[in-house]
Coordinates of C-alpha atoms in Angstrom, one line a residue:
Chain A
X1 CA -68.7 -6.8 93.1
X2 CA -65.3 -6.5 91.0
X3 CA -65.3 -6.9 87.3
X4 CA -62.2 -7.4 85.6
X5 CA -62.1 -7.1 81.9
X6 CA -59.3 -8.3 79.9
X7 CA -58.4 -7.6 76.3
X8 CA -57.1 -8.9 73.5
X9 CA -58.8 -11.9 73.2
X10 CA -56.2 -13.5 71.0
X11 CA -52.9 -12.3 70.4
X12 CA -50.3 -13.5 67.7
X13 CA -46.6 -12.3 67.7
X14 CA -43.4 -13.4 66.1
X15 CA -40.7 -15.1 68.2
X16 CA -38.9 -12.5 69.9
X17 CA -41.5 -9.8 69.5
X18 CA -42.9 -8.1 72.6
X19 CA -46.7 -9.1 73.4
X20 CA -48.7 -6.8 75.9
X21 CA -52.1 -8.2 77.8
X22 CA -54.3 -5.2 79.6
X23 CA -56.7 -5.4 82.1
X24 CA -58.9 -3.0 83.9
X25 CA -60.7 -3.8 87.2
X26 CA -63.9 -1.8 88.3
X27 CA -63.4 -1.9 92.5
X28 CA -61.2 0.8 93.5
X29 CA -60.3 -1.2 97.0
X30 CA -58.7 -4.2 94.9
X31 CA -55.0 -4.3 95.8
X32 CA -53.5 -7.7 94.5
X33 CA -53.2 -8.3 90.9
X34 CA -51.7 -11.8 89.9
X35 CA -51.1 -13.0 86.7
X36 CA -51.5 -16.8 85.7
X37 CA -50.6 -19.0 82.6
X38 CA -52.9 -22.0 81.4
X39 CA -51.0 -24.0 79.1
X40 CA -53.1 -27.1 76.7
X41 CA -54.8 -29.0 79.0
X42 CA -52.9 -28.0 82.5
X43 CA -54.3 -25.8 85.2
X44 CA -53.5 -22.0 85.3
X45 CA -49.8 -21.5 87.0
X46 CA -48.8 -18.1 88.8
X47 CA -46.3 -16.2 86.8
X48 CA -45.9 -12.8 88.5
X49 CA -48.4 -10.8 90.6
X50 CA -48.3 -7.3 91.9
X51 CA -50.0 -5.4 94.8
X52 CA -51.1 -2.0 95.0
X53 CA -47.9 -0.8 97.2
X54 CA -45.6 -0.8 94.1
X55 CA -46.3 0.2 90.4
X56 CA -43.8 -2.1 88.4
X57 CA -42.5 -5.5 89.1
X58 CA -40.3 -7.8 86.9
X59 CA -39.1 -11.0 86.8
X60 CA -37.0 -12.2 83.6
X61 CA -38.8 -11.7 80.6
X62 CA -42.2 -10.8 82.2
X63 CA -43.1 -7.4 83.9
X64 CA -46.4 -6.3 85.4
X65 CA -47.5 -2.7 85.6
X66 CA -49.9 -1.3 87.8
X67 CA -51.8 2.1 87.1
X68 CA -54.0 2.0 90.2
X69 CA -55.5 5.8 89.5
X70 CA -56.9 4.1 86.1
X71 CA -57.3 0.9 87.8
X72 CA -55.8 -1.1 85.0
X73 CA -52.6 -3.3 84.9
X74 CA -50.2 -5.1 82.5
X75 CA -48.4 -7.9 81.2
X76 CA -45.3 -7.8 79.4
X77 CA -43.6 -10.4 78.0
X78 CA -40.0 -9.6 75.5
X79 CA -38.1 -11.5 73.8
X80 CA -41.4 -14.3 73.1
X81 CA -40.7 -18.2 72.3
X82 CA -43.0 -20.3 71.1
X83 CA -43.2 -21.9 74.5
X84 CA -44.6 -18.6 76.1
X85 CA -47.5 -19.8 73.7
X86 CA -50.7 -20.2 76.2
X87 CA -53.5 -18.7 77.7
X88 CA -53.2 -16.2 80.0
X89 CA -55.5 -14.8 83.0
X90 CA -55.3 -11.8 85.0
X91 CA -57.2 -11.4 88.2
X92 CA -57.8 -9.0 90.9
X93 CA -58.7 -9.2 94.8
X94 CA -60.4 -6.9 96.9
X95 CA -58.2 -7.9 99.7
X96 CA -54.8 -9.6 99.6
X97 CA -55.2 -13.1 100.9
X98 CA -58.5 -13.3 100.8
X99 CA -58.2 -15.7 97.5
X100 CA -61.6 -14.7 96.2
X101 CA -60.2 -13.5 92.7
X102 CA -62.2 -12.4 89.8
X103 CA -60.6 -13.6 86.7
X104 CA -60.5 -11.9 83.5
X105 CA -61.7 -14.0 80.5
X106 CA -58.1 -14.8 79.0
X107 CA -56.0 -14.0 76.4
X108 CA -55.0 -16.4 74.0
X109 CA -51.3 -16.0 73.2
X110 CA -49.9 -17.8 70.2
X111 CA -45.9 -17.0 69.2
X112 CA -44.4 -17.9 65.8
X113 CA -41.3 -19.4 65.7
Chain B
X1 CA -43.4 -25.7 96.4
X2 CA -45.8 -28.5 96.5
X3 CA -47.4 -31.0 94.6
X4 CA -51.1 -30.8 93.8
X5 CA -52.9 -33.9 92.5
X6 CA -56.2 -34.7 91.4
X7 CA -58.4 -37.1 90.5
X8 CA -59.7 -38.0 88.3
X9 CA -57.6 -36.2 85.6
X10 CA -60.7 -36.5 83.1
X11 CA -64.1 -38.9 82.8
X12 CA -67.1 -39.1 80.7
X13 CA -70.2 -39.5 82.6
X14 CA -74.0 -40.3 82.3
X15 CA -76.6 -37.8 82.9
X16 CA -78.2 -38.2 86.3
X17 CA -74.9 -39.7 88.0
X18 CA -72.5 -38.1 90.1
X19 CA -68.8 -37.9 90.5
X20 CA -66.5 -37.0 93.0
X21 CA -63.4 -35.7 92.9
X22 CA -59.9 -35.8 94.9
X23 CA -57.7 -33.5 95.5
X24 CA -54.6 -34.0 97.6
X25 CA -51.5 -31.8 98.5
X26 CA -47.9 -33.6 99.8
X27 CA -47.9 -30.6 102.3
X28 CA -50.1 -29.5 105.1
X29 CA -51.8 -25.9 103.6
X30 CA -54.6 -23.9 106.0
X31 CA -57.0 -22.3 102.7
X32 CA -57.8 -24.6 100.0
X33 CA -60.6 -23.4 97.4
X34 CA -62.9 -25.7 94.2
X35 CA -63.1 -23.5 91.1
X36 CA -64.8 -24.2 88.1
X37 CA -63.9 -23.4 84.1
X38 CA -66.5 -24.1 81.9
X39 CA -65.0 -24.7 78.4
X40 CA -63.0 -22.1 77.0
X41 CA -63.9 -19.6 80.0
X42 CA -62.4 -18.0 82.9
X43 CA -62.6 -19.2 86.0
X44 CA -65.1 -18.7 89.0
X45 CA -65.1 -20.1 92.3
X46 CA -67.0 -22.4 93.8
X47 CA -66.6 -22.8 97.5
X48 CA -63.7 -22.3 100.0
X49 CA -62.7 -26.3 101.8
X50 CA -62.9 -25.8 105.1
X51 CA -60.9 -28.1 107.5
X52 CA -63.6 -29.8 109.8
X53 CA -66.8 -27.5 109.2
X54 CA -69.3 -26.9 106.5
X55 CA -67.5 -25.4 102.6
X56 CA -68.2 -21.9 102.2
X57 CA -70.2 -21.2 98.7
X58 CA -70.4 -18.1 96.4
X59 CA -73.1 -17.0 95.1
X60 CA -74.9 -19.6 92.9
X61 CA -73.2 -23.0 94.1
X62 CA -75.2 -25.1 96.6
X63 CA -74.3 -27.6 99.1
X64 CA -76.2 -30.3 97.4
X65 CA -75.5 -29.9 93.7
X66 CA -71.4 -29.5 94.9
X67 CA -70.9 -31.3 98.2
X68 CA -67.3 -30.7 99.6
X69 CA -65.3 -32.5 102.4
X70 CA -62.0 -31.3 104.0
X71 CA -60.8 -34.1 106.5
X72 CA -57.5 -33.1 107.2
X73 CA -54.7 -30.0 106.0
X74 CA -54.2 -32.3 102.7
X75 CA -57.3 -33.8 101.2
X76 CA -60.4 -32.4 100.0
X77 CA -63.0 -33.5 97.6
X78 CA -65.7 -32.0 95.6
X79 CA -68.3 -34.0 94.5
X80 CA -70.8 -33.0 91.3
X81 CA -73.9 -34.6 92.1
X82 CA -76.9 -35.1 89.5
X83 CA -75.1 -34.2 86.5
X84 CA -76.3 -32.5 83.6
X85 CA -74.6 -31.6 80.1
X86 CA -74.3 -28.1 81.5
X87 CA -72.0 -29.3 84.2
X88 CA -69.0 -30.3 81.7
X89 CA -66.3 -28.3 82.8
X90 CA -62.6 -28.8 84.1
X91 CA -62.8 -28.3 88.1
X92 CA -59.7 -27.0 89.3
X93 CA -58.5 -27.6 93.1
X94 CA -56.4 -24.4 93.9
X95 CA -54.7 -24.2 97.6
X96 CA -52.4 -21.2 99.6
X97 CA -49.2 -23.1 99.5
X98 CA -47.2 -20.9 102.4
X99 CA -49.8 -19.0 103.8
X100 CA -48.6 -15.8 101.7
X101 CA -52.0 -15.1 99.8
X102 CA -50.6 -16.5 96.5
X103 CA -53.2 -19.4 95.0
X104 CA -51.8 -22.3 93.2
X105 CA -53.8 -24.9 91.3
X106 CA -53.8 -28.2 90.5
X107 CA -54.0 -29.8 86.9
X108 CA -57.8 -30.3 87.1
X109 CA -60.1 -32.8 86.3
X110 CA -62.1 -32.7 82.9
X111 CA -65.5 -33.7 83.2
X112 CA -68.2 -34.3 80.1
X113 CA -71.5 -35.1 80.9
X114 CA -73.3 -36.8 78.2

C-alpha cells in the first residue's frame, strides 16, 4: 500500500520567514496530494491540494509543488504569522476521490512573533 | 461549505463501557468516512458510512469493536464498544462536501478511556 513520509517533524521560524514541509509518497499511481492544517484541539482543515495533472499551485501565501518523477511534494508558506502556527498533514491517494488518504505523520509548525 | 458537528466534543470513560458518537452535516453529502488519531499521530481511517448498507472497514477495524450507522445523507454515528485505555484517541467524522473528491472534517470527539 502507499506510504507517505513527511519531514521535519517540528519546525520553528520567525514571523515573516518562509517555512518549507516535504513529503515523499512510495505508490507511483497516487495522483491527488492535499494538504491539511490541525490547529489546538480542532480537526485537520484543507488548505490547498494538488493533482498529478499540474506541477505548481498557489493560493495566497501557500503553494504546493509536485515533483511526480521523485514522487515527493511541498508546502510553502511566506510571509509566516504566528497564526500559521499548527500542525500540518500531507496525504496522498491512489485515486482522486476515492478518499482513502494515507496521511503523513505531521509537522509541527511553531512561528515567532 | 458546510457545517460538521459532532458529539460528543470530548468524554472520559470507564474501561469495559462503550460510547457512541454523532456526527451530523446541515447538508445532504453521498461519501462520509470515521477516522481515528491516536494522541499526537496521524490519522488512519476507519471505515467508509454507507447510506442504508453495512460500513466498509480497513484493514484492522471490525464491525463489532466500531459499529457504524448511516440513516440518512446527514447523520452517521460510530460507536466504540468495549473500551480499553488503548482506544483514547480523538475520532474525527470527515465527509465529501460537493462531490469533488476533497475531504473535510469535523472538530472531533476526544475520548479517554480510563
Amino acid at each position: 500500500g502507499e506510504n507517505v513520509e513527511q519531514h521535519p517533524s517540528t519546525l520553528s521560524v520567525q514571523e515573516g520567514d518562509s517555512a518549507v514541509i516535504k513529503c515523499t509518497y512510495s505508490d507511483s499511481a497516487s495522483n491527488y496530494f492535499p494538504w491539511y492544517k490541525q490547529e489546538l484541539g480542532k480537526g485537520p482543515q484543507l488548505i490547498i491540494d494538488i493533482r498529478s495533472n499540474v506541477g505548481e499551485k498557489k493560493d495566497q501565501r501557500i503553494a504546493v509543488t509536485l515533483n511526480k518523477t521523485a514522487k515527493h511534494f511541498s508546502l510553502h508558506i511566506t510571509e509566516t504569522q504566528p497564526e500559521d502556527s499548527a500542525v500540518y498533514f500531507c496525504a496522498a491517494s491512489i485515486k482522486w476521490g476515492n478518499y482513502k488518504l494515507t496521511f503523513g505523520k505531521g509537522t509541527l509548525l511553531t512561528v515567532n512573533p | 461549505s458546510a457545517v460538521i458537528s459532532q458529539k460528543p466534543s470530548r468524554d472520559i470513560c470507564q474501561r469495559g463501557t462503550s460510547l457512541t458518537i454523532q456526527c451530523q452535516v446541515d447538508s445532504q453529502v453521498t461519501m462520509m468516512f470515521w477516522y481515528r488519531q491516536q494522541p499526537g499521530q496521524s490519522l488512519t481511517l476507519i471505515a467508509t458510512a454507507n447510506q442504508g448498507s453495512e460500513a466498509t472497514y480497513e484493514s484492522g477495524f471490525v464491525i463489532d469493536k466500531f459499529p457504524i450507522s448511516r440513516p440518512n445523507l446527514t447523520f452517521s454515528t460510530l460507536t466504540v464498544s468495549n473500551m480499553s485505555p488503548e482506544d483514547s484517541s480523538i475520532y474525527l467524522c470527515s465527509v465529501d462536501i460537493a462531490s469533488t473528491g476533497e475531504l473535510f472534517f469535523g472538530e472531533g470527539s476526544r475520548l479517554t478511556v480510563l
